[in-house]
XYZ file of C-alpha atoms in Angstrom:
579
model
C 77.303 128.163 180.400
C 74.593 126.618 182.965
C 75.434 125.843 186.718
C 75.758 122.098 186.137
C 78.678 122.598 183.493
C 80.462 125.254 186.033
C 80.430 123.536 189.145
C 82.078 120.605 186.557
C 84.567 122.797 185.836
C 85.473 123.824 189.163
C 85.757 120.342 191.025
C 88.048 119.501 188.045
C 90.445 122.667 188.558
C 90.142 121.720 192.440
C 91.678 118.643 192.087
C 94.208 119.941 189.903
C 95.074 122.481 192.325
C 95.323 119.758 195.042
C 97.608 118.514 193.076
C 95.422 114.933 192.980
C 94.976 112.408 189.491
C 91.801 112.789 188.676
C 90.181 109.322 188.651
C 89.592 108.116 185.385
C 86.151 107.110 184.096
C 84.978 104.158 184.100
C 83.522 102.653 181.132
C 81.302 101.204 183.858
C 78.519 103.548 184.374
C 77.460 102.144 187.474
C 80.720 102.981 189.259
C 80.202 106.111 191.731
C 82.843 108.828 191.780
C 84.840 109.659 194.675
C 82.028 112.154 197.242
C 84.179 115.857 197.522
C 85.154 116.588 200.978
C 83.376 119.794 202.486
C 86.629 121.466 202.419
C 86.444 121.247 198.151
C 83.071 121.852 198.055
C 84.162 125.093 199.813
C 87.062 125.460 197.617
C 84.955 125.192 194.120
C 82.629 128.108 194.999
C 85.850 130.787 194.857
C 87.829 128.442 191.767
C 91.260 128.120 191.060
C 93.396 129.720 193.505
C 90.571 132.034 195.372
C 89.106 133.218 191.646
C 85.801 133.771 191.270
C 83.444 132.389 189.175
C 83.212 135.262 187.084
C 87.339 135.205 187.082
C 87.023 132.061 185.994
C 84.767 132.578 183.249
C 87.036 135.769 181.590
C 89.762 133.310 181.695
C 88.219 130.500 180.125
C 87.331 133.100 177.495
C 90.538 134.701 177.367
C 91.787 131.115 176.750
C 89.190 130.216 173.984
C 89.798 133.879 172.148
C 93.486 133.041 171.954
C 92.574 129.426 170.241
C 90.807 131.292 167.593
C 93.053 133.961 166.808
C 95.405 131.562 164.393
C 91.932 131.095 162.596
C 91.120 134.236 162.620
C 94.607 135.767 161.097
C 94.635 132.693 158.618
C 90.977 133.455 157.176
C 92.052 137.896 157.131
C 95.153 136.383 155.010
C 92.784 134.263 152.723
C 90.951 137.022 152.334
C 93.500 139.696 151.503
C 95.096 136.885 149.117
C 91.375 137.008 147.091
C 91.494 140.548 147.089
C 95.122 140.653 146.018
C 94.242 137.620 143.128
C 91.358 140.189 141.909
C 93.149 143.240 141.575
C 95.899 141.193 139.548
C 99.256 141.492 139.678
C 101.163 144.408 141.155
C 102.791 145.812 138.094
C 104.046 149.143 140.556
C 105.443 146.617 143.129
C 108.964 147.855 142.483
C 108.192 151.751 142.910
C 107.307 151.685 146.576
C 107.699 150.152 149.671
C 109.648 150.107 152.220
C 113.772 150.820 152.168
C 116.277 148.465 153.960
C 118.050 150.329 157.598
C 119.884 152.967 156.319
C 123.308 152.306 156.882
C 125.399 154.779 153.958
C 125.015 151.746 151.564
C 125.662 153.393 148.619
C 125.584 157.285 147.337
C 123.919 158.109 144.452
C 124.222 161.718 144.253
C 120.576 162.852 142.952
C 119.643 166.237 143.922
C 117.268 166.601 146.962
C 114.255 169.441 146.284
C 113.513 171.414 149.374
C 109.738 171.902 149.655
C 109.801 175.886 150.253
C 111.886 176.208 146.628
C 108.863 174.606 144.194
C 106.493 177.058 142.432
C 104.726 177.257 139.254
C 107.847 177.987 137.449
C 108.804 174.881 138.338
C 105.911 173.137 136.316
C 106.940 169.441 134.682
C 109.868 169.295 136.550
C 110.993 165.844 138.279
C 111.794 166.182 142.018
C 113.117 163.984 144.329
C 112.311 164.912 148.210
C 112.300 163.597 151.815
C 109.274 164.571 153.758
C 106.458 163.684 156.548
C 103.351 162.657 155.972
C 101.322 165.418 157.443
C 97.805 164.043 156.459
C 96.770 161.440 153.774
C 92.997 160.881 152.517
C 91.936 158.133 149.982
C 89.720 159.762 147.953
C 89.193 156.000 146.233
C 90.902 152.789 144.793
C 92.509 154.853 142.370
C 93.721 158.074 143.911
C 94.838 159.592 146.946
C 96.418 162.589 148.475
C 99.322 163.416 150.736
C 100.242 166.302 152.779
C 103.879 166.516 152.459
C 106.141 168.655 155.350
C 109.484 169.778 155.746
C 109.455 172.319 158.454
C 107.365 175.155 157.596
C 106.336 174.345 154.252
C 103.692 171.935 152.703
C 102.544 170.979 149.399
C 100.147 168.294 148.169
C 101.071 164.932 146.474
C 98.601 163.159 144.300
C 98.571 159.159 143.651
C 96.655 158.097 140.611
C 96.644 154.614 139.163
C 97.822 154.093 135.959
C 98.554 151.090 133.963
C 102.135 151.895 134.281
C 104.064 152.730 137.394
C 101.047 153.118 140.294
C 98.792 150.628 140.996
C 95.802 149.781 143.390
C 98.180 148.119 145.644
C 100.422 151.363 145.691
C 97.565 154.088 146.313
C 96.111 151.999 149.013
C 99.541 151.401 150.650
C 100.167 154.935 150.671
C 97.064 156.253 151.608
C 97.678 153.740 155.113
C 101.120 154.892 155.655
C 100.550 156.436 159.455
C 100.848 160.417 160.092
C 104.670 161.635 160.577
C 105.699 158.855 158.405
C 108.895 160.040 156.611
C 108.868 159.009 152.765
C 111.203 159.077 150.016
C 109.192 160.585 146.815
C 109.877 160.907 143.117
C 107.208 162.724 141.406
C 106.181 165.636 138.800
C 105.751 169.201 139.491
C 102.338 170.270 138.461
C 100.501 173.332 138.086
C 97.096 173.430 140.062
C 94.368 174.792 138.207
C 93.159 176.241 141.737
C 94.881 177.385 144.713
C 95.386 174.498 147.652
C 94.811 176.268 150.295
C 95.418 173.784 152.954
C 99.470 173.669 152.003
C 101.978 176.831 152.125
C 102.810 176.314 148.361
C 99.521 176.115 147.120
C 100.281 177.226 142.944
C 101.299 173.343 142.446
C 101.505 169.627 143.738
C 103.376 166.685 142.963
C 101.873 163.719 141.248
C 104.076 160.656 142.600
C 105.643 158.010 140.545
C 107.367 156.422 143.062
C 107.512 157.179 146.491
C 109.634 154.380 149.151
C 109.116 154.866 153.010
C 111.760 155.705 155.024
C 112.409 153.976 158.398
C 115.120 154.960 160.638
C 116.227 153.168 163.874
C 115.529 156.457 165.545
C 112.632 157.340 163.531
C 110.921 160.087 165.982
C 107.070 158.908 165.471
C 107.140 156.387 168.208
C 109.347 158.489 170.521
C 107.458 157.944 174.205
C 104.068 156.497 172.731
C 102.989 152.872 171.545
C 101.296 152.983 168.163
C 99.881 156.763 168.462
C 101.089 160.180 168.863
C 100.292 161.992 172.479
C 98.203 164.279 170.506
C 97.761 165.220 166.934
C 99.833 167.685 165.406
C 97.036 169.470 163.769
C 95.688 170.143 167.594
C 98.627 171.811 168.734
C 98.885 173.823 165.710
C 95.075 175.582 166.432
C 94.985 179.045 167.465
C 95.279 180.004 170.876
C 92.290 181.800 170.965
C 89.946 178.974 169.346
C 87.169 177.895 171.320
C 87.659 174.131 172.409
C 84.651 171.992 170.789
C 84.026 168.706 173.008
C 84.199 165.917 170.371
C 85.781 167.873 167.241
C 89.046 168.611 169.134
C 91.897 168.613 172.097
C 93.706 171.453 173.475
C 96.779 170.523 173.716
C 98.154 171.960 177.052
C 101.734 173.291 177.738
C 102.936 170.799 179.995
C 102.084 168.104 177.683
C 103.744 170.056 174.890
C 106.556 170.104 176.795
C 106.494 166.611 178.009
C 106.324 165.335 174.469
C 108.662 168.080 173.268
C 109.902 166.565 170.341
C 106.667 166.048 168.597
C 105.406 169.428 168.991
C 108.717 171.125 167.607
C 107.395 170.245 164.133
C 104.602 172.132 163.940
C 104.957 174.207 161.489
C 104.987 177.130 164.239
C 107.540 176.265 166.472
C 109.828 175.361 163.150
C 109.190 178.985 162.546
C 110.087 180.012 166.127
C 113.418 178.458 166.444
C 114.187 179.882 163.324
C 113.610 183.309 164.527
C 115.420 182.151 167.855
C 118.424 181.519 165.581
C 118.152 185.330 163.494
C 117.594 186.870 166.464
C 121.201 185.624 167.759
C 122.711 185.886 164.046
C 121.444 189.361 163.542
C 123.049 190.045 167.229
C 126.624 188.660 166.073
C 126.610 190.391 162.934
C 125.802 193.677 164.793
C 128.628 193.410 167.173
C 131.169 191.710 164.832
C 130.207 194.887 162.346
C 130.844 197.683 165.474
C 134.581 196.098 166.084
C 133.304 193.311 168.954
C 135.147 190.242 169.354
C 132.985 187.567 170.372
C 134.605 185.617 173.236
C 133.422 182.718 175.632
C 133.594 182.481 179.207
C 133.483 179.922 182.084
C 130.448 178.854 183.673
C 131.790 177.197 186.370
C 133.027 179.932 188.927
C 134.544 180.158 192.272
C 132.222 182.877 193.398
C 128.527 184.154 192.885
C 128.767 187.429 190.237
C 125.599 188.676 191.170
C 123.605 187.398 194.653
C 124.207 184.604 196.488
C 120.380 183.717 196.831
C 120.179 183.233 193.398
C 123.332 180.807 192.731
C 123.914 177.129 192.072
C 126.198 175.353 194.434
C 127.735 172.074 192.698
C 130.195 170.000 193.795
C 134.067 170.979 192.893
C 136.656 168.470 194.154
C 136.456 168.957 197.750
C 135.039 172.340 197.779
C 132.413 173.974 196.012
C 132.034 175.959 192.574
C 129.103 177.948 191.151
C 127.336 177.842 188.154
C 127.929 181.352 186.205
C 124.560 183.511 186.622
C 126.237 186.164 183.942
C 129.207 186.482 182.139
C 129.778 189.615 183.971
C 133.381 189.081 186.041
C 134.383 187.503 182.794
C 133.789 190.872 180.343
C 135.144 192.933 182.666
C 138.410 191.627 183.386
C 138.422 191.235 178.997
C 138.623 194.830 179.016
C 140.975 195.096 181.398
C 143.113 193.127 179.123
C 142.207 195.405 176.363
C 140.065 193.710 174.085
C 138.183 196.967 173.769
C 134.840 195.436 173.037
C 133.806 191.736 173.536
C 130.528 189.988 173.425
C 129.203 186.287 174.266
C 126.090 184.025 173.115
C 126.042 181.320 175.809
C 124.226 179.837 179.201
C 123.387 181.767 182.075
C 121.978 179.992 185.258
C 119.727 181.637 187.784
C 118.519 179.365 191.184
C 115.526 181.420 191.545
C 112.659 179.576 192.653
C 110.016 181.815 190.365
C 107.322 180.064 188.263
C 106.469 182.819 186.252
C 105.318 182.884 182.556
C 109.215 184.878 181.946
C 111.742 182.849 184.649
C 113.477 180.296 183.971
C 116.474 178.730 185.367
C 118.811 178.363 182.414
C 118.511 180.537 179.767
C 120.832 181.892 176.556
C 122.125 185.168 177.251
C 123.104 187.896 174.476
C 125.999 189.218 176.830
C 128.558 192.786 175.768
C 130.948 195.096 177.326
C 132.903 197.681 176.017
C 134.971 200.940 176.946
C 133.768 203.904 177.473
C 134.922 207.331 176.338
C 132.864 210.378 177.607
C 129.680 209.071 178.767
C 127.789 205.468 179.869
C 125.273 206.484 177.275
C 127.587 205.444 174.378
C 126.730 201.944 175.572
C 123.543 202.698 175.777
C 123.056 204.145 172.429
C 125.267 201.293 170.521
C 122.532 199.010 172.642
C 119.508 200.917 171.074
C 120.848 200.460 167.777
C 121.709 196.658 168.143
C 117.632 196.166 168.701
C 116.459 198.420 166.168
C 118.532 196.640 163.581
C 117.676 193.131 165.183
C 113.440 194.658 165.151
C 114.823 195.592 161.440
C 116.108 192.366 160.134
C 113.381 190.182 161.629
C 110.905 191.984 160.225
C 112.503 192.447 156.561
C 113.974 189.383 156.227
C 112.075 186.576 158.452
C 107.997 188.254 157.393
C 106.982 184.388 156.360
C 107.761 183.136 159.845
C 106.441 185.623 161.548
C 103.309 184.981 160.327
C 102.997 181.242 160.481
C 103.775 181.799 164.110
C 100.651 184.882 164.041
C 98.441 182.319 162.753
C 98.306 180.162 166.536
C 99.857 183.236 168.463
C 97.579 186.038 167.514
C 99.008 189.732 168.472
C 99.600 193.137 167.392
C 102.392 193.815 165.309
C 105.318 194.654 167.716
C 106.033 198.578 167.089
C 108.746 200.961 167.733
C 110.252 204.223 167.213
C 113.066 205.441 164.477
C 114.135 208.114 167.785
C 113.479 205.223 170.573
C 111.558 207.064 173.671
C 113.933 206.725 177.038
C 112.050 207.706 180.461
C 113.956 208.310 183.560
C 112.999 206.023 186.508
C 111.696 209.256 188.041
C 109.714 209.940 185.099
C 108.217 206.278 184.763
C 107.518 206.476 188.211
C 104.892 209.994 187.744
C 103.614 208.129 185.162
C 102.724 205.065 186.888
C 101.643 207.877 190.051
C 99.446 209.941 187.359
C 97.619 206.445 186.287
C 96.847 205.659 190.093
C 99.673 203.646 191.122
C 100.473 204.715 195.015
C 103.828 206.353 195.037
C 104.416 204.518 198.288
C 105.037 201.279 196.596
C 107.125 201.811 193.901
C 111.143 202.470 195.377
C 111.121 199.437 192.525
C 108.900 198.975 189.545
C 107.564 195.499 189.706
C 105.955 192.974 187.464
C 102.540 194.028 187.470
C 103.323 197.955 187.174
C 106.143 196.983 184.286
C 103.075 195.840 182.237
C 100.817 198.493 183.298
C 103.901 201.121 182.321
C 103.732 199.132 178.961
C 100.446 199.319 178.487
C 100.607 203.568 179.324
C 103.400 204.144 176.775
C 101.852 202.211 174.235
C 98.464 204.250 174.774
C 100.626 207.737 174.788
C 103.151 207.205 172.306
C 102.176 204.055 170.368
C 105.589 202.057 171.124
C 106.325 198.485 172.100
C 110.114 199.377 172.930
C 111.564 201.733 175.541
C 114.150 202.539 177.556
C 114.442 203.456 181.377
C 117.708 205.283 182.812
C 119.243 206.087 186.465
C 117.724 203.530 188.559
C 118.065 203.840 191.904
C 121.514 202.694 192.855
C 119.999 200.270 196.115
C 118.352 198.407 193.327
C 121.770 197.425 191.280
C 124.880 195.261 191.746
C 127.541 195.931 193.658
C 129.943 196.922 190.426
C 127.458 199.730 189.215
C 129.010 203.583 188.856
C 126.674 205.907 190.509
C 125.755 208.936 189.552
C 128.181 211.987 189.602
C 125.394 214.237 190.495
C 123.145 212.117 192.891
C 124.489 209.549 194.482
C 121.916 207.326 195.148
C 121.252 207.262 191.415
C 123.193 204.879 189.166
C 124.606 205.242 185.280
C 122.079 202.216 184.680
C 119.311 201.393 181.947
C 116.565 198.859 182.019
C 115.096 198.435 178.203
C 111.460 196.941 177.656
C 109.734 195.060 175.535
C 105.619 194.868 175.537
C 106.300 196.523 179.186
C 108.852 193.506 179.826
C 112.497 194.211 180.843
C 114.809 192.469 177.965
C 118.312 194.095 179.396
C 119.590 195.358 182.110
C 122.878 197.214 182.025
C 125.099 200.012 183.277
C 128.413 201.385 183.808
C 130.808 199.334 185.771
C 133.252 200.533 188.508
C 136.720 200.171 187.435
C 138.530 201.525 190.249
C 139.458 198.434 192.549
C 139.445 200.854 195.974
C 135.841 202.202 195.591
C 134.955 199.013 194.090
C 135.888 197.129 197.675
C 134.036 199.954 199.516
C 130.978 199.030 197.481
C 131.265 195.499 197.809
C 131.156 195.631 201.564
C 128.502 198.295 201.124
C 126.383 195.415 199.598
C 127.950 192.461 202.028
C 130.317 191.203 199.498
C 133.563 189.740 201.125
C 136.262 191.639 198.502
C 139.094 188.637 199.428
C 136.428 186.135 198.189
C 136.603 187.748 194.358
C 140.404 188.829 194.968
C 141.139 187.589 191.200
C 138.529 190.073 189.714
C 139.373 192.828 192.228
C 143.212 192.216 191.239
C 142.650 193.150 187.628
C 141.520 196.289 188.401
C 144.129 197.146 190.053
C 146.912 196.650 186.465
C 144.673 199.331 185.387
C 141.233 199.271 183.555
C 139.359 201.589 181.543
C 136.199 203.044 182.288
C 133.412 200.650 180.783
C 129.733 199.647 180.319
C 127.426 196.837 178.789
C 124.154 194.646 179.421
C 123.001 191.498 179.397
C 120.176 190.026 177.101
C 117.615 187.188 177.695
C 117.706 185.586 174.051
C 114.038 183.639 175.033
C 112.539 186.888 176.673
C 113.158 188.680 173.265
C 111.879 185.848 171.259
C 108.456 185.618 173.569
C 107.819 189.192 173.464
C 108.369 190.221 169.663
C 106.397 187.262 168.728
C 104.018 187.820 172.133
C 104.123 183.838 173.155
C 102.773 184.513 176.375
C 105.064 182.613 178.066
C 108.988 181.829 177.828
C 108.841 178.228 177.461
C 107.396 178.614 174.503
C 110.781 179.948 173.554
C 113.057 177.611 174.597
C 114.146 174.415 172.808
C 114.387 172.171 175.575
C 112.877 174.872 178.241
C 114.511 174.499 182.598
C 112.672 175.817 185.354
C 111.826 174.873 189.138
C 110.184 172.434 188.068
C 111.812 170.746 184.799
C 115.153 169.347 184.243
C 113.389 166.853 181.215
C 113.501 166.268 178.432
């Protein structure tokens, strides 16, 4: 556009702006126009309300793109419409598309096929399954192929026109259907002459007569994006250890993970992980329920911090305060003081520690137990030794296809341990740690850093993942730990480890209510500020012992995850309270 036409432009916009008619021409060409004052002649060189020229100019284009694109949608529509005329009629048009809202309409009854069930035995049968679209390629006008999903298992789906029931129009709308798309598909079992060995059931596929797209109101696909997914779910199922490639693909980081948690829990590995979440806890219950437990469930709002008051939520109660429950431990004790003998409890356990570590967080599931004691505090610790061992057991014999989807992206050795499980005293981790070059000096507590290194000695000496630790120092427990008969600044405690992780941490309790006092105060615990716990002492309780369990801290070190949040659902920390 040249100079003349833009300075035009401008002196007409000016006078608009001025709010003035502009003078209308005269069809007398000698007539002179009205001389701008110099205050528009200052005004046209920044446009329409200050713009500049160049402002001016996107506008005008803006403007002039938005004229054409009526034209340009009507001409794409004459197109498609020649296209359409050419391929003829659409003689499939009433075996896809897409389904009215689902509102429980109607019921018809037909058997659903899960995914993980279909083999070649299954050859020439008709299936009818829901799925997502993991990946789709139009190999041309005539066939394409799906990647079809439900949870951890895949298996290919072929479209191939016929002169029947799939047409042109119904490969090519399937092959566009976006990725995560849920679809409705009737099809045919196959056999594959070859193994597929980009899909989990790779002996057949499914060649699709019909196949209807299924849109919910809260269909997940869009869930915090506009027309894309934060990353692709084929990025954040790579391997851990694979080298990033600028231009071929995106690590996808944990933070965004989590910030987009509900796409990345259907990757095929997390699917697997909260499955083993859920054994792990099932395999726990059945344990218990099996060794006379009764499982039973306990406040978590409590007048009083149970363990340190450093570490405790304060919330709101009424007008006065309440606590959020950092164990179920007051709770279990005063149930054996009512004589339930042996009780257990799969439920929430809040901690207010400020730690941003790959194994803290602030709310976590804990695998809680207490029961009575006999003769010794290492009945408790025995019937806890064989709880793991069967949990190692039953995760490994009955959950081996999980485990390895989630070895495929979380690379590690096979978690090991021992038919007699090896148990150290702290005394004798602590010459260990001393023989390795650890400064006795510094370790009155064994911490983080010479856990691991501990873990990584065992494993070296006696080629085990699992241990146990017994008679910690009785400084380093709660105020309700039994010493030690013998030495008194030992405790009837156990720590047990995973990978050179603690997992539990457990003991025998005091159940006399007079020493227990004299060891509250000994730790700075007011006794009249836990009076209702103290007070069930005193109707008599017998002696008893337990642990507690950090359901995620199991799951991250059998399957080594690296870090927790991997193994929580929706994970809480210091610095997360969403989603």
């Amino acid at each position: 556009m040249s100079d003349v036409v833009d300075k035009g432009i401008n002196r007409l916009i000016v006078y608009n702006s001025i709010n003035r008619e502009p003078t209308k021409e005269s069809p007398n060409k000698s007539e002179t126009k009205p001389k701008p004052s110099a205050d528009i002649l200052k005004q046209e060189e920044q446009g329409e309300e200050g713009l500049t020229k160049s402002a001016v100019k996107k506008k005008l284009k803006e403007e002039e793109k938005a004229r054409k694109k009526p034209e340009k949608a009507a001409k794409a529509k004459e197109a498609e419409q020649v296209r359409e005329a050419a391929e003829g009629p659409d003689y499939a048009a009433a075996h896809y598309g897409k389904l009215p809202l689902h509102q429980s309409q109607s019921r018809s009854n037909c058997e659903r096929t899960d995914i993980a069930t279909l083999s070649a035995k299954n050859d020439s049968e008709h299936v009818l399954l829901r799925a997502r679209i993991q990946t789709s390629r139009l190999q041309s006008n005539k066939m394409a192929f799906l990647s079809l999903c439900q949870r951890t298992d895949t298996i290919q789906a072929m479209l191939a026109v016929n002169d029947k029931q799939v047409s042109k129009q119904m490969v090519k709308w399937a092959a566009g259907l976006s990725v995560e798309s849920i679809v409705l598909v009737h099809g045919t079992v196959v056999k594959s002459p070859e193994s597929i060995k980009s899909c989990s059931i790779d002996d057949v596929e499914i060649h699709i007569s019909e196949a209807l797209l299924l849109i919910f109101l809260q269909i997940w696909l869009v869930a915090g994006v506009e027309g894309r997914l934060p990353f692709s779910l084929e990025d954040a199922s790579r391997s851990e250890t694979a080298p990033e490639v600028e231009g071929q693909f995106s690590k996808v980081l944990l933070d965004t993970r989590l910030n987009n948690c509900v796409v990345d829990l259907r990757t095929q590995t997390n699917q697997a992980i909260f499955k083993l979440q859920h054994a792990i806890g099932d395999l726990f219950r059945n344990y218990l329920n099996n060794n006379g437990f009764t499982e039973f469930h306990s406040p978590k709002l409590q007048g009083a911090a149970t363990e340190s008051g450093a570490s405790v939520f304060k919330v709101g109660y009424f007008k006065g305060n309440a606590y959020l429950a950092q164990s179920p431990q007051l709770a279990k004790q005063m149930a054996i003081a009512a004589d339930f003998e042996r009780v257990y409890e799969i439920g929430p356990v809040f901690r207010a520690e400020d730690s941003n570590t790959h194994r803290h967080l602030t709310e976590f599931i804990g695998l809680d137990l207490e029961m009575t004691i006999e003769e010794h505090y290492h009945e408790v610790k025995e019937l806890l030794d064989g709880m793991f061992k069967t949990i190692f057991k039953g995760l490994k014999e009955r959950y081996a296809k999980e485990i390895a989807v989630v070895g495929k992206q979380f690379e590690a050795e096979e978690f090991k341990w021992r038919e007699e499980t090896l148990t150290l005293t702290f005394r004798e981790a602590v010459h260990l740690l001393v023989e390795d070059g650890v400064d006795r000096g510094i370790l009155d507590d064994i911490n983080t850093e010479n856990e691991k290194r501990l873990g990584r000695l065992i494993k070296a000496k006696y080629d085990t993942d699992y241990f146990i630790i017994d008679k910690f120092p009785l400084e380093l427990r709660p105020f309700y730990t039994m010493p030690d008969p013998n030495d008194p600044t030992l405790a009837n405690s156990y720590d047990f480890f995973m990978r050179g992780e603690e997992i539990l941490s457990g003991a025998q309790r005091i159940h006399d209510p007079e020493f227990l006092c004299h060891q509250m105060l000994a730790k700075g615990v007011d006794p009249e500020s836990m009076k209702g716990y103290i007070d069930g002492f005193r109707m008599g309780c017998p002696p008893h012992g337990g642990g507690g369990i950090g359901l995620e801290r199991v799951l991250m070190l059998f399957l080594k995850l690296n870090n927790i949040r991997r193994a929580s659902l929706f994970p809480r920390d210091p610095k997360r309270l969403e989603p």
